[in-house]
Amino acid sequence: MSRTFVGWPAFPRAAAAATQDMQLRSNVTRATGTIRGKRAKLVTERPDWEDLRDSAAALKDEVLAHLDRYLLQAEEQVTAAGGTVHWARDAAEANRIVTELVRATGEREIVKVKSMLTEEIGLDNALEAAGISARETDLAAAIVQLGDDLPSHVVVPALHRNRGEIRDVFVREMGRHGRPAPQGLTDEPAQLAEAARLHLREKFLKAKVAVSGANFLVAETGTVVVVESEGNGRMCLTLADTLISVVGLEKAVPTWRDLEVFLQLLARNATGERMAPYTTTFTGVTPGDGPQRFHLVLVDNGRTRALADRVGRQALRCIRCGACMNICPVYERTGGHAYGSVYPGPIGAILNPLLKGPDDPQTASLPYASSLCGACNEVCPVRIRFTDVLLKLRHEVAEGDAKVKHPVEKAALDAVGAVMEHPAAWNAAVRAAGRVGPLMPRKRLPGPLRGWTDTRNVPEIPKESFRTWWKRTDGGTK
Amino acid sequence: MNVALFVTCLNDALFPRSGQAAVTLLRRLGVDVDFPSAQSCCGQMHWNTGYRSETLRLARRFVDVFADYEAIVIPSASCGGMPAEAYATAAEAAGDMGLVRAVRELVPRVHELTTYLTDVLGAEDVGAYFPHRVTYHPTCHSLRAAPVGHRPYRLLCAVAGIDLAELPAQQECCGFGGTFSVKNAAVSGAMCADKARHVVETGASVLAAVDNSCLMNIGGRLDRDGHPVHTMHLVEILARTWEDGPVPELPLAAGAVAR
Ligand code: SF4
């Protein structure tokens, strides 16, 4: 069994540990800084960038508003093109469907194209339990899999690892799963890529079954679209006999024409490239060319729950470009694992509670994993307003139906609010602050406020508040 | 003119000198500024932590206190953005359409201080003198919630004697985030440490911003590490004139001339 996020600690604890890991901090800072810079440069090349974002957001909203229609259309088209469509309500159902499909082929080792959804549903472990080994072929996903690690980024799952660490994983693990790493492997990127190429080529050529996700599903023709940088996806999608694409409900786009909007945005925003090196599209089955059996598994797993949230549903526009995590100052200091999900960073902070409901302490801690600085709002290609959704989700915890509550905080804020609401009480409170000020410890606050003084002093409380000064001096005139 | 200062609860209790500077500056520019003492808090802390019913009560209070003023000036981008950002949403969610209307009517008259200076008063050179090395941190709310754009820079550039140093990575959050700074203190502290390091790198003796909340955060770190950088709300710089002279406890900027 490979590692999972099950039982992960709530964000504050996981994040506090991550901020102490200086190797992790430097890996993440370097990687996000590089991608951020590349993205910023390429985005300014496009004078119509903001218009593209508008179009992308509008298209996704159209799909979400008529999801039933677009999905049924896609199903009809895939079926007409010789494919089979399966519907999965949740992770367990999706895993069962895929496992049975693979079993029916009699294959024991299959290949995978990087897919966040299959990570989300824990497909690898489900297959393993059925005696099927599914090997990742995307370089970063393979690094994570070989190292029995967990993904920390939606575009670059091994973003938290540096070259030296990757070399060590290759040397240690490749031999146990196929062709070993070449003798004398160094941490030169070209050498690492070559080692991965040799190791993976064996898998591509042997595998009869491939599992992929999808970046988009074009409803008008039932076409699955996979966008990638390395060509491993192209190999899986063309060499296998049986292809199983596991796709989230929200991936539909109406027409090919609409695809042009997303393809212009995705690579620039994700990796800072003008266009992704490989964009593979396939529709059902073409006799004599490519996989001769095609299955599309459409997965809900909480997406309709998110869709029911009027503010939160915008999170389903996400095209997994990773820009929000690359720009996020919190993510930069914690890395992705602290979020306890395959979806980290700002999108993880909103999407996980929307998909799962904020009823366990880990998920319920995510909407607070943000300083609300709003940097993510500015880079998201589909204009998700993260801060609006975060506030809505906090409201659900504070005053709504969420099961996890913060009674101490509520009592404190209620008390402050009650004082602030009444002029006389507030006047008295501000005056009192000036009197107790000198008694207050500046380097060690008590109770839940202690975290502040772990690294910061508190300011001295002045003896005279503004309102007292105003009154005493008659508005500064005396 | 019938202008009210909404000083904010934080400035009232912890940073009265910023409120005093705002009064001094506005008067100097010919504004007859009033301080309605029934004011308290904009409700931002409640709003950002998810407590909407409390926010709603404070929104009602805000509207009651300020409804009759021609302009409401706020020395904080973060509190200054609250009425426009939150009040209507909170009122709508509660079905209080009367409050929604009142908020819509009031919001165009609510101004963050630097925006009020440049856009309403049309001032850029406010007659300030400040012969010290200053760096400016654009707070997240001043970039994104109540976007003030280049206004603070324009105001600062027009200050006589000032030596402005550019802050590296200035657009990055200082890590305050209200309750974030205690709920996720470790991450907040790590963000703040980087911000404080950048401030020290500039060699400035003063760090300025339009939000004392962020300055309290960064200043708390600078203080803890023993760096003698002073934090000042931008209005405290703008309020000083030739008559006041240099700030005695601050080193003079290189090449500064005292009259
Ligand atoms: S939420 Fe927006 S920025 Fe973040 S990964 Fe999704 S599309 Fe990209």
XYZ file of C-alpha atoms and ligand atoms in Angstrom:
745
model
C 0.000 0.000 0.000
C 1.359 3.414 -0.818
C 1.013 6.344 1.544
C -2.194 8.348 1.699
C -3.390 11.515 3.389
C -5.850 9.549 5.544
C -5.592 10.618 9.190
C -3.475 13.685 8.338
C -3.205 16.331 11.086
C -5.139 19.594 10.765
C -3.440 22.374 8.845
C -1.968 24.431 11.707
C -0.042 21.461 13.100
C 1.131 20.097 9.748
C 2.058 23.596 8.605
C 3.971 24.432 11.770
C 6.107 21.333 11.250
C 6.665 22.175 7.573
C 7.869 25.702 8.321
C 10.667 24.173 10.428
C 11.903 22.013 7.526
C 14.497 24.269 5.922
C 15.299 21.854 3.087
C 11.625 21.712 2.135
C 11.294 25.486 2.420
C 14.212 26.100 0.113
C 13.034 23.494 -2.446
C 9.544 24.972 -2.586
C 10.699 28.590 -2.636
C 13.103 27.902 -5.479
C 10.579 25.952 -7.567
C 7.613 28.279 -7.112
C 9.836 31.317 -7.671
C 11.039 29.932 -11.006
C 7.564 29.067 -12.309
C 6.156 32.367 -11.052
C 8.772 34.304 -13.004
C 8.230 32.348 -16.213
C 4.491 32.743 -15.964
C 4.633 36.471 -15.300
C 6.761 36.997 -18.412
C 4.528 35.011 -20.743
C 1.290 36.463 -19.458
C 2.406 39.998 -20.314
C 2.927 38.831 -23.902
C -0.817 38.587 -24.318
C -2.668 41.875 -24.504
C -5.951 39.940 -24.416
C -5.057 38.003 -21.252
C -7.835 39.475 -19.126
C -10.373 38.816 -21.896
C -9.249 35.211 -22.103
C -9.792 34.882 -18.352
C -13.286 36.345 -18.695
C -14.139 33.916 -21.481
C -12.762 30.936 -19.602
C -14.739 31.779 -16.454
C -17.926 32.344 -18.463
C -17.531 29.073 -20.371
C -17.012 27.090 -17.205
C -20.028 28.731 -15.592
C -22.137 27.843 -18.620
C -21.055 24.211 -18.313
C -21.708 24.136 -14.577
C -25.156 25.658 -15.063
C -26.102 22.952 -17.574
C -23.861 20.133 -16.459
C -26.486 17.439 -16.990
C -26.975 18.404 -20.618
C -23.264 18.537 -21.492
C -22.457 15.258 -19.747
C -25.316 13.401 -21.435
C -24.203 14.822 -24.756
C -20.649 13.630 -24.094
C -21.933 10.184 -23.128
C -23.943 9.919 -26.323
C -20.976 10.933 -28.459
C -18.497 8.614 -26.739
C -20.916 5.720 -27.101
C -21.515 6.513 -30.757
C -17.747 6.518 -31.299
C -17.417 3.007 -29.880
C -16.490 3.827 -26.290
C -18.268 2.903 -23.066
C -19.296 5.417 -20.418
C -19.523 4.586 -16.710
C -20.858 6.847 -13.961
C -19.347 6.791 -10.483
C -20.966 8.501 -7.532
C -17.917 8.365 -5.290
C -14.350 7.141 -4.927
C -15.312 3.595 -3.975
C -17.579 3.222 -6.980
C -14.986 4.659 -9.359
C -12.280 2.381 -8.001
C -14.543 -0.644 -8.291
C -15.391 0.163 -11.911
C -11.763 0.659 -12.943
C -10.579 -2.416 -11.061
C -13.192 -4.579 -12.756
C -12.344 -3.178 -16.172
C -8.654 -3.938 -15.684
C -9.410 -7.399 -14.270
C -11.441 -8.212 -17.341
C -8.333 -7.692 -19.486
C -6.341 -10.156 -17.351
C -3.440 -7.665 -17.104
C -1.403 -7.373 -13.905
C 0.777 -4.356 -14.702
C -0.690 -1.237 -16.235
C 0.544 2.306 -16.908
C -0.896 5.600 -15.775
C -0.838 9.122 -17.090
C -0.622 11.631 -14.257
C -4.114 12.384 -13.007
C -5.038 14.237 -9.847
C -8.457 12.595 -9.806
C -7.019 9.080 -9.594
C -4.869 10.345 -6.692
C -7.966 11.877 -5.109
C -9.873 8.600 -5.195
C -6.860 6.469 -4.206
C -7.007 4.317 -7.319
C -3.462 2.922 -7.040
C -4.154 1.359 -3.665
C -7.489 -0.042 -4.829
C -5.783 -1.675 -7.813
C -2.957 -2.963 -5.652
C -5.473 -4.618 -3.338
C -6.737 -6.460 -6.421
C -3.202 -7.544 -7.314
C -2.743 -4.990 -10.087
C 0.321 -2.791 -10.204
C -0.274 0.624 -11.758
C 2.948 2.479 -12.648
C 3.077 6.240 -13.048
C 4.744 7.502 -16.215
C 4.836 11.254 -15.700
C 8.311 12.107 -14.406
C 7.187 13.952 -11.283
C 4.419 11.431 -10.553
C 6.922 8.602 -11.001
C 9.312 10.288 -8.554
C 6.511 10.475 -5.989
C 5.498 6.872 -6.606
C 9.037 5.462 -6.521
C 9.774 7.325 -3.289
C 6.516 6.193 -1.655
C 5.888 9.889 -1.270
C 2.763 12.029 -1.634
C 2.046 14.629 -4.312
C 2.499 18.221 -3.187
C 1.443 20.184 -6.280
C -1.159 19.636 -9.008
C 1.198 20.260 -11.929
C 4.526 19.190 -10.442
C 3.663 16.540 -7.815
C 7.325 16.232 -6.742
C 7.859 19.984 -6.452
C 8.992 19.556 -2.851
C 11.989 17.449 -3.899
C 15.301 18.746 -5.210
C 17.610 17.089 -7.737
C 19.770 15.352 -5.148
C 16.770 13.819 -3.423
C 15.380 12.647 -6.775
C 18.672 11.010 -7.694
C 18.688 9.123 -4.405
C 15.145 7.853 -4.970
C 16.036 6.670 -8.487
C 19.149 4.835 -7.350
C 17.352 3.226 -4.429
C 14.016 2.329 -6.005
C 14.132 1.909 -9.785
C 15.644 -1.565 -9.641
C 12.828 -2.799 -7.429
C 10.221 -1.867 -10.031
C 11.974 -2.607 -13.323
C 15.076 -1.318 -15.016
C 17.540 0.000 -12.420
C 19.068 3.486 -12.547
C 22.250 3.685 -14.643
C 25.573 3.251 -12.810
C 27.084 6.501 -11.544
C 23.869 8.510 -11.926
C 24.401 12.166 -10.948
C 21.831 14.843 -10.179
C 22.208 16.519 -13.581
C 18.674 17.111 -14.951
C 19.576 15.538 -18.319
C 20.911 12.408 -16.614
C 17.877 12.132 -14.373
C 15.545 12.491 -17.352
C 17.469 9.830 -19.267
C 17.281 7.434 -16.332
C 13.518 7.964 -16.151
C 13.186 7.573 -19.917
C 14.952 4.203 -19.912
C 13.054 2.950 -16.884
C 9.674 4.027 -18.227
C 10.149 2.967 -21.841
C 10.001 -0.653 -20.739
C 6.660 -0.001 -19.122
C 5.145 1.760 -22.142
C 6.137 -1.009 -24.502
C 4.840 -3.791 -22.276
C 1.606 -2.304 -21.008
C -1.674 -3.327 -22.607
C -3.842 -1.165 -20.380
C -3.477 2.569 -19.642
C -5.362 4.728 -17.172
C -5.536 8.458 -17.751
C -7.369 11.473 -16.453
C -8.365 14.362 -18.679
C -7.859 18.082 -18.769
C -11.018 18.590 -20.796
C -13.919 16.604 -22.170
C -15.392 18.170 -25.307
C -19.111 17.513 -25.076
C -20.046 18.037 -28.746
C -17.828 15.153 -29.901
C -17.127 13.228 -26.683
C -13.430 13.948 -27.078
C -11.029 13.516 -24.177
C -8.140 16.016 -24.115
C -4.873 15.425 -22.258
C -2.333 18.234 -22.023
C 1.223 17.408 -20.925
C 4.877 18.291 -21.277
C 6.751 15.019 -21.525
C 5.102 12.805 -24.125
C 4.535 9.984 -21.659
C 0.830 10.659 -21.895
C 0.932 10.431 -25.684
C 2.662 7.042 -25.355
C 0.071 5.672 -22.938
C -2.832 7.005 -24.955
C -1.626 5.518 -28.222
C 0.272 2.320 -27.365
C -2.178 0.594 -25.022
C -4.924 -1.739 -26.242
C -7.343 -0.624 -23.561
C -7.641 2.935 -22.377
C -9.587 3.903 -19.271
C -10.038 7.635 -18.743
C -11.176 8.643 -15.268
C -12.669 12.117 -15.514
C -14.310 14.486 -13.053
C -17.800 15.716 -13.924
C -16.573 19.308 -14.091
C -14.138 18.722 -16.955
C -16.696 19.173 -19.730
C -16.410 22.042 -22.188
C -19.152 22.593 -24.781
C -17.285 22.679 -28.112
C -13.862 22.470 -29.773
C -14.086 26.184 -30.366
C -14.185 26.703 -26.573
C -11.111 24.569 -26.160
C -9.054 27.267 -27.850
C -9.636 29.595 -24.902
C -8.395 27.062 -22.370
C -5.437 25.867 -24.399
C -4.184 29.437 -24.692
C -4.452 29.940 -20.940
C -3.350 26.630 -19.511
C 0.315 26.258 -20.461
C 1.169 29.922 -20.007
C -0.377 29.958 -16.572
C 0.799 26.521 -15.473
C 4.403 26.218 -16.579
C 5.171 29.491 -18.319
C 5.196 27.971 -21.798
C 3.434 29.425 -24.828
C 1.898 26.071 -25.572
C 2.070 22.692 -23.921
C 4.457 20.393 -25.829
C 1.835 17.641 -26.137
C -1.899 18.001 -26.486
C -3.509 14.646 -27.205
C -7.159 14.340 -28.161
C -9.027 11.099 -28.689
C -12.597 10.207 -29.423
C -13.910 6.717 -28.718
C -12.260 4.007 -30.796
C -10.665 4.291 -34.243
C -10.309 0.829 -35.850
C -6.671 -0.090 -36.415
C -5.339 3.028 -34.695
C -4.661 3.429 -30.974
C -6.515 1.700 -28.150
C -9.254 -0.572 -29.428
C -11.219 -0.476 -26.208
C -12.086 2.825 -24.565
C -13.847 3.427 -21.245
C -14.787 6.799 -19.861
C -15.468 6.811 -16.111
C -17.247 10.000 -15.053
C -16.712 10.691 -11.365
C -18.750 12.822 -8.987
C -17.073 12.239 -5.581
C -18.411 15.435 -4.040
C -18.582 17.576 -7.153
C -22.367 17.824 -7.086
C -22.068 18.741 -3.414
C -19.780 21.629 -4.372
C -22.101 22.563 -7.218
C -24.944 23.039 -4.753
C -22.992 25.805 -2.977
C -23.886 29.090 -4.665
C -20.626 30.816 -3.763
C -18.402 27.753 -3.651
C -19.340 26.275 -7.020
C -16.855 28.548 -8.786
C -14.138 26.237 -7.435
C -15.318 23.703 -10.047
C -14.075 26.019 -12.798
C -10.521 25.054 -11.836
C -8.360 23.754 -14.693
C -5.551 22.651 -12.331
C -2.887 24.997 -13.635
C -1.256 25.330 -10.206
C -0.753 29.095 -10.474
C -2.599 29.764 -7.229
C -0.192 27.566 -5.298
C 2.845 29.011 -7.071
C 1.871 32.541 -6.023
C 0.634 31.685 -2.529
C 2.851 32.953 0.322
C 1.387 30.320 2.652
C 2.040 27.442 0.245
C 5.547 28.770 -0.329
C 6.306 28.301 3.349
C 4.514 24.998 3.974
C 4.665 23.071 0.699
C 1.687 21.031 -0.411
C 1.589 18.183 2.101
C 0.465 20.445 4.944
C -2.927 20.704 3.237
C -3.477 16.964 3.686
C -4.883 16.485 0.214
C -3.807 16.010 -3.381
C -5.238 19.500 -3.908
C -3.066 21.889 -1.911
C -2.685 25.656 -1.881
C -5.549 28.109 -2.312
C -7.634 25.780 -4.478
C -7.134 23.011 -1.927
C -8.214 25.320 0.883
C -11.590 25.789 -0.776
C -12.105 22.670 -2.904
C -11.521 20.049 -0.202
C -14.151 21.429 2.191
C -16.553 21.837 -0.730
C -16.072 18.270 -1.947
C -16.019 16.587 1.458
C -18.010 18.931 3.655
C -16.266 20.700 6.533
C -17.122 18.053 9.092
C -13.776 16.644 10.075
C -11.152 18.756 11.845
C -8.577 18.455 9.048
C -10.884 19.646 6.267
C -12.460 22.269 8.500
C -9.031 23.764 9.213
C -8.355 24.483 5.533
C -10.454 27.638 5.034
C -8.253 29.247 7.696
C -5.034 28.348 5.876
C -4.920 31.783 4.290
C -4.031 35.330 5.269
C -6.659 36.457 2.721
C -3.943 38.368 0.873
C -5.771 37.752 -2.403
C -2.706 37.101 -4.590
C -4.393 33.938 -5.906
C -7.427 35.894 -7.123
C -5.150 37.735 -9.517
C -3.539 34.753 -11.226
C -6.394 32.275 -11.562
C -7.150 31.798 -15.276
C -10.815 31.071 -14.561
C -11.160 33.975 -12.121
C -11.986 32.014 -9.003
C -12.501 34.516 -6.148
C -10.775 32.442 -3.501
C -11.226 35.044 -0.791
C -15.016 35.109 -1.268
C -15.199 31.333 -0.996
C -12.841 31.187 1.995
C -15.002 33.702 3.848
C -18.148 31.780 3.000
C -16.600 28.545 4.265
C -15.404 30.227 7.467
C -18.919 31.480 7.955
C -20.204 27.913 7.691
C -17.837 26.845 10.444
C -18.511 29.910 12.590
C -22.262 30.196 12.285
C -23.493 27.534 9.877
C -24.088 23.800 9.781
C -20.474 22.644 9.947
C -19.907 20.197 12.785
C -16.481 21.504 13.762
C -16.876 24.544 15.981
C -14.500 26.968 17.642
C -16.305 27.773 20.898
C -13.493 29.759 22.541
C -13.029 31.960 19.502
C -16.767 32.498 19.185
C -17.089 33.495 22.827
C -14.177 35.919 22.471
C -15.463 37.530 19.289
C -19.006 37.701 20.656
C -17.711 39.504 23.720
C -15.619 41.926 21.664
C -18.551 42.496 19.336
C -20.941 43.209 22.188
C -18.563 45.806 23.594
C -17.950 47.401 20.219
C -21.623 47.719 19.562
C -22.286 49.861 22.595
C -20.636 53.262 22.583
C -20.324 53.523 26.345
C -18.891 50.036 26.718
C -16.407 50.606 23.910
C -15.345 53.949 25.349
C -14.712 52.306 28.674
C -12.828 49.415 27.113
C -10.461 51.662 25.158
C -9.770 53.731 28.273
C -9.155 50.606 30.319
C -6.694 49.352 27.714
C -4.543 52.412 28.366
C -4.552 51.668 32.097
C -3.666 47.974 31.849
C -1.235 48.591 28.971
C 1.893 48.933 31.087
C 1.060 45.634 32.833
C 0.787 43.668 29.623
C 3.614 41.286 28.719
C 5.061 42.366 25.370
C 6.986 39.181 24.645
C 4.608 36.479 25.816
C 0.866 36.648 25.400
C -1.284 34.085 27.225
C -3.550 31.343 25.857
C -4.564 31.145 22.213
C -2.729 34.391 21.454
C 0.623 32.903 22.392
C 1.492 32.048 18.781
C 1.866 35.745 18.018
C 4.586 36.244 20.592
C 6.531 33.156 19.513
C 8.155 35.368 16.892
C 6.863 38.909 17.506
C 6.518 41.440 20.260
C 3.242 43.221 20.894
C 3.155 46.991 20.674
C 3.064 49.094 23.806
C -0.435 50.229 24.636
C -0.424 54.023 24.769
C -1.687 55.630 27.975
C -4.108 57.820 26.098
C -6.377 56.513 23.359
C -7.365 58.609 20.374
C -10.859 59.190 21.712
C -9.563 60.300 25.112
C -7.150 62.687 23.404
C -9.949 64.055 21.223
C -12.123 64.676 24.245
C -9.354 66.139 26.402
C -8.118 68.525 23.712
C -11.494 69.182 22.131
C -10.399 67.653 18.859
C -6.817 68.818 19.159
C -7.763 72.484 19.451
C -6.942 72.971 23.129
C -17.154 70.516 4.732
C -18.864 67.966 6.876
C -16.156 65.296 7.072
C -15.878 62.482 9.598
C -12.782 60.597 10.620
C -13.384 56.890 11.184
C -10.201 56.275 13.088
C -10.665 52.450 13.391
C -10.665 50.540 16.655
C -7.032 49.490 16.325
C -5.791 53.043 15.805
C -8.054 54.318 18.561
C -6.610 52.010 21.195
C -3.090 51.262 19.973
C -2.022 53.891 17.443
C -3.660 57.180 18.449
C -0.739 59.114 16.968
C -1.901 58.030 13.474
C -5.359 59.425 14.145
C -3.853 62.634 15.484
C -1.665 62.942 12.405
C -4.725 62.461 10.183
C -6.498 65.290 12.011
C -3.460 67.573 11.709
C -3.025 66.856 8.016
C -6.692 67.185 7.083
C -6.984 70.492 8.944
C -3.859 71.776 7.216
C -5.522 70.969 3.900
C -8.593 72.946 4.921
C -10.851 70.075 5.916
C -13.034 70.588 8.962
C -12.816 67.105 10.390
C -15.105 65.676 13.030
C -14.756 62.567 15.189
C -18.190 61.164 16.025
C -17.465 59.380 19.264
C -20.208 56.781 18.842
C -18.015 54.991 16.300
C -16.293 51.720 17.188
C -15.141 49.022 14.779
C -15.773 48.187 11.121
C -16.236 44.498 11.963
C -13.452 43.212 9.802
C -12.112 40.754 12.320
C -15.574 39.249 12.710
C -16.196 39.185 8.974
C -12.871 37.581 8.132
C -13.353 34.899 10.748
C -16.839 34.069 9.488
C -18.996 35.798 12.108
C -21.505 37.509 9.888
C -24.250 38.298 12.359
C -21.801 40.306 14.490
C -20.522 42.026 11.335
C -24.084 42.921 10.494
C -24.614 44.616 13.841
C -21.418 46.625 13.434
C -22.435 47.529 9.868
C -25.731 48.936 11.180
C -23.811 50.882 13.752
C -21.430 52.268 11.101
C -24.307 53.367 8.882
C -26.103 55.010 11.830
C -23.051 56.933 12.969
C -21.883 58.150 9.568
C -25.036 58.492 7.468
C -25.123 62.287 7.649
C -21.518 63.047 6.726
C -20.464 64.161 3.270
C -17.279 62.143 3.495
C -15.943 59.486 5.835
C -12.157 59.229 5.844
C -10.408 56.092 7.093
C -6.664 55.820 7.746
C -6.613 52.128 6.798
C -7.055 50.377 3.454
C -8.123 47.239 5.151
C -10.911 48.794 7.256
C -11.580 51.273 4.469
C -12.532 48.422 2.165
C -14.964 46.830 4.603
C -18.145 48.837 3.875
C -17.859 48.223 0.139
C -16.600 44.680 0.465
C -18.758 43.223 3.176
C -21.660 45.279 4.434
C -24.004 44.821 1.482
C -23.226 41.106 1.307
C -23.876 40.660 5.002
C -27.086 42.688 4.842
C -28.319 40.827 1.775
C -27.655 37.453 3.363
C -29.707 38.564 6.363
C -32.506 39.826 4.115
C -32.191 43.374 5.475
C -32.861 45.255 2.242
C -33.153 48.581 4.054
C -29.574 48.210 5.215
C -28.484 47.130 1.722
C -29.892 50.391 0.355
C -28.350 52.455 3.128
C -24.950 50.839 2.553
C -25.102 51.406 -1.226
C -25.947 55.015 -0.584
C -23.129 55.465 1.928
C -20.284 53.567 0.264
C -19.400 56.208 -2.385
C -18.728 58.625 0.477
C -16.354 56.277 2.308
C -12.712 56.937 1.437
C -9.430 55.388 2.392
C -7.211 58.298 3.465
C -4.688 58.419 0.584
C -7.471 58.126 -1.988
C -9.301 60.956 -0.265
C -6.189 63.131 -0.410
C -5.419 62.540 -4.079
C -8.844 62.015 -5.626
C -11.180 64.175 -3.551
C -8.829 66.950 -2.435
C -6.674 66.692 -5.557
C -3.555 66.947 -3.412
C -0.241 65.294 -4.093
C 2.252 67.615 -2.455
C 0.691 68.060 0.960
C 3.514 70.306 2.185
C 5.260 67.610 4.187
C 8.912 67.514 5.226
C 10.527 64.268 6.364
C 14.305 64.076 5.960
C 14.682 60.347 6.689
C 15.186 57.117 4.778
C 11.799 55.450 4.329
C 10.630 52.228 2.738
C 6.995 51.555 1.922
C 5.129 48.250 2.194
C 1.988 48.114 0.042
C -0.369 46.086 2.222
C -2.500 43.400 0.582
C -5.710 45.294 1.181
C -4.229 48.447 -0.303
C -3.288 46.421 -3.377
C -6.411 44.357 -3.726
C -9.384 45.118 -1.447
C -9.438 48.924 -1.503
C -6.927 49.282 -4.328
C -5.093 52.552 -3.837
C -2.640 51.924 -6.663
C 0.239 54.370 -6.852
C -1.366 57.023 -4.679
C 0.787 56.401 -1.597
C 3.949 56.520 -3.729
C 2.830 59.779 -5.353
C 2.192 61.292 -1.948
C 5.490 60.033 -0.547
C 7.523 61.158 -3.567
C 6.225 64.706 -3.048
C 7.481 64.824 0.556
C 10.418 67.216 0.903
C 13.681 65.714 2.093
C 12.494 62.109 1.968
C 14.844 59.340 0.875
C 12.601 56.571 -0.467
C 14.052 53.067 -0.678
C 12.272 50.383 -2.664
C 11.229 47.364 -0.621
C 12.206 44.028 -2.226
C 9.327 41.565 -2.848
C 7.014 44.321 -1.702
C 3.803 42.823 -3.076
C 4.117 39.760 -0.862
C 1.865 39.534 2.186
C 3.450 40.260 5.594
C 1.548 37.339 7.122
C -0.785 39.287 9.378
C -4.221 38.278 8.118
C -6.056 39.090 11.371
C -6.877 35.872 13.223
C -4.584 34.039 10.757
C -1.660 35.398 12.769
C -2.754 33.413 15.821
C -4.581 30.473 14.205
C -1.636 29.735 11.940
C 1.019 31.514 13.938
C 3.934 29.481 12.597
C 3.220 30.242 8.933
C 2.331 33.819 9.732
C 5.579 34.199 11.646
C 7.582 32.732 8.758
C 5.995 35.161 6.295
C 6.612 38.045 8.657
C 10.252 37.062 9.139
C 10.878 37.334 5.392
C 9.107 40.690 5.216
C 11.127 42.042 8.149
C 14.365 40.818 6.538
C 13.524 42.699 3.331
C 12.784 45.845 5.336
C 16.170 45.625 7.044
C 17.849 45.096 3.646
C 16.676 48.525 2.495
C 18.607 50.295 5.232
C 15.556 52.460 5.912
C 15.014 53.877 9.384
C 11.242 54.030 8.829
C 8.813 51.466 7.439
C 5.592 53.080 6.246
C 2.256 51.609 5.161
C -1.415 52.532 5.087
C -2.424 49.820 7.582
C -1.247 49.837 11.179
C -2.334 46.211 11.569
C 0.369 45.062 9.146
C 2.850 47.506 10.653
C 2.131 46.059 14.092
C 2.957 42.634 12.677
C 6.188 43.580 10.907
C 7.162 45.992 13.679
C 6.649 43.251 16.272
C 9.211 41.158 14.478
C 11.685 43.986 13.923
C 11.391 44.837 17.611
C 11.870 41.225 18.688
C 15.037 41.001 16.579
C 16.307 44.302 17.942
C 16.273 46.197 14.638
C 15.864 49.923 15.248
C 13.475 50.444 12.310
C 10.442 52.555 13.249
C 7.036 51.727 11.840
C 4.831 54.658 10.932
C 1.493 55.013 9.247
C 2.046 56.996 6.075
C -0.130 59.813 7.406
C 2.350 60.423 10.215
C 4.956 61.220 7.568
C 2.588 63.399 5.561
C 1.563 65.343 8.672
C 5.091 66.559 9.453
C 6.243 69.924 8.097
C 9.382 72.101 7.971
C 8.241 73.678 11.233
C 8.323 70.283 12.935
C 11.819 69.624 11.568
C 13.350 66.150 11.505
C 12.150 63.470 13.928
C 14.748 63.717 16.715
C 15.144 59.996 17.350
C 15.644 59.137 13.659
C 18.906 59.387 11.716
C 18.893 62.043 8.988
C 18.729 60.811 5.421
C 21.951 61.121 3.457
C 22.086 64.579 1.902
C 19.154 65.872 3.952
C 19.022 69.610 4.422
C 17.683 71.118 7.590
C 16.374 74.616 7.293
S -7.805 27.398 -8.900
Fe -7.281 28.656 -10.674
S -5.101 29.122 -10.354
Fe -5.563 27.432 -8.945
S -5.053 25.581 -10.072
Fe -7.227 25.979 -10.467
S -7.276 27.158 -12.342
Fe -5.178 27.264 -11.590
